[in-house]
Amino acid sequence: NNAHLRSLILEDNELRCLGCQQLLPIRLINNAINLRGLTQLTDALIKTGSLKILDLSGNRFEEKCGLQLRRLLEENRSIEELHVGHNNFREKGTIAIAYGL
């Protein structure tokens, strides 16, 4: 694990299917991702359409982040597992996520 990696750009590498499988799942556990960061991540993941497992546990997400995750789940139907434990969604954020399922 490289805790210092800030960007991974894999343009023009002909990864094909097998290479892409090695990049998944995405685990962003305990990274203190804020609403803006989650919005940017959501926008990027909506475009991919192939992510199956996403772990966002322990990022201190609040209610508004639940709305972003709802949007992600509604617009990217490839996600089979979403881990969001140890966050602070509260009731409204949790309900928003549930509506995205």
C-alpha angles and dihedrals in degrees: 000000000000110000092183099057108116101171137021115193115182102173120157097004100124091228092167121188100309093049092051092051088062090060094056139115103046115218117189098165121168097357100132090235108184129211093270092051091047090050091053091046091048092051091051095045093049088059095051098056094185106081113121104176127035123175115193097158120152100015096127092241115180134203097289090054088061088064091054091050089050089055091048093051093046095049102035107050094174093081109107099169128033118179114196105153122143096035132117103241094138119192100310095048093046092049090050090054091048091054089055092059 
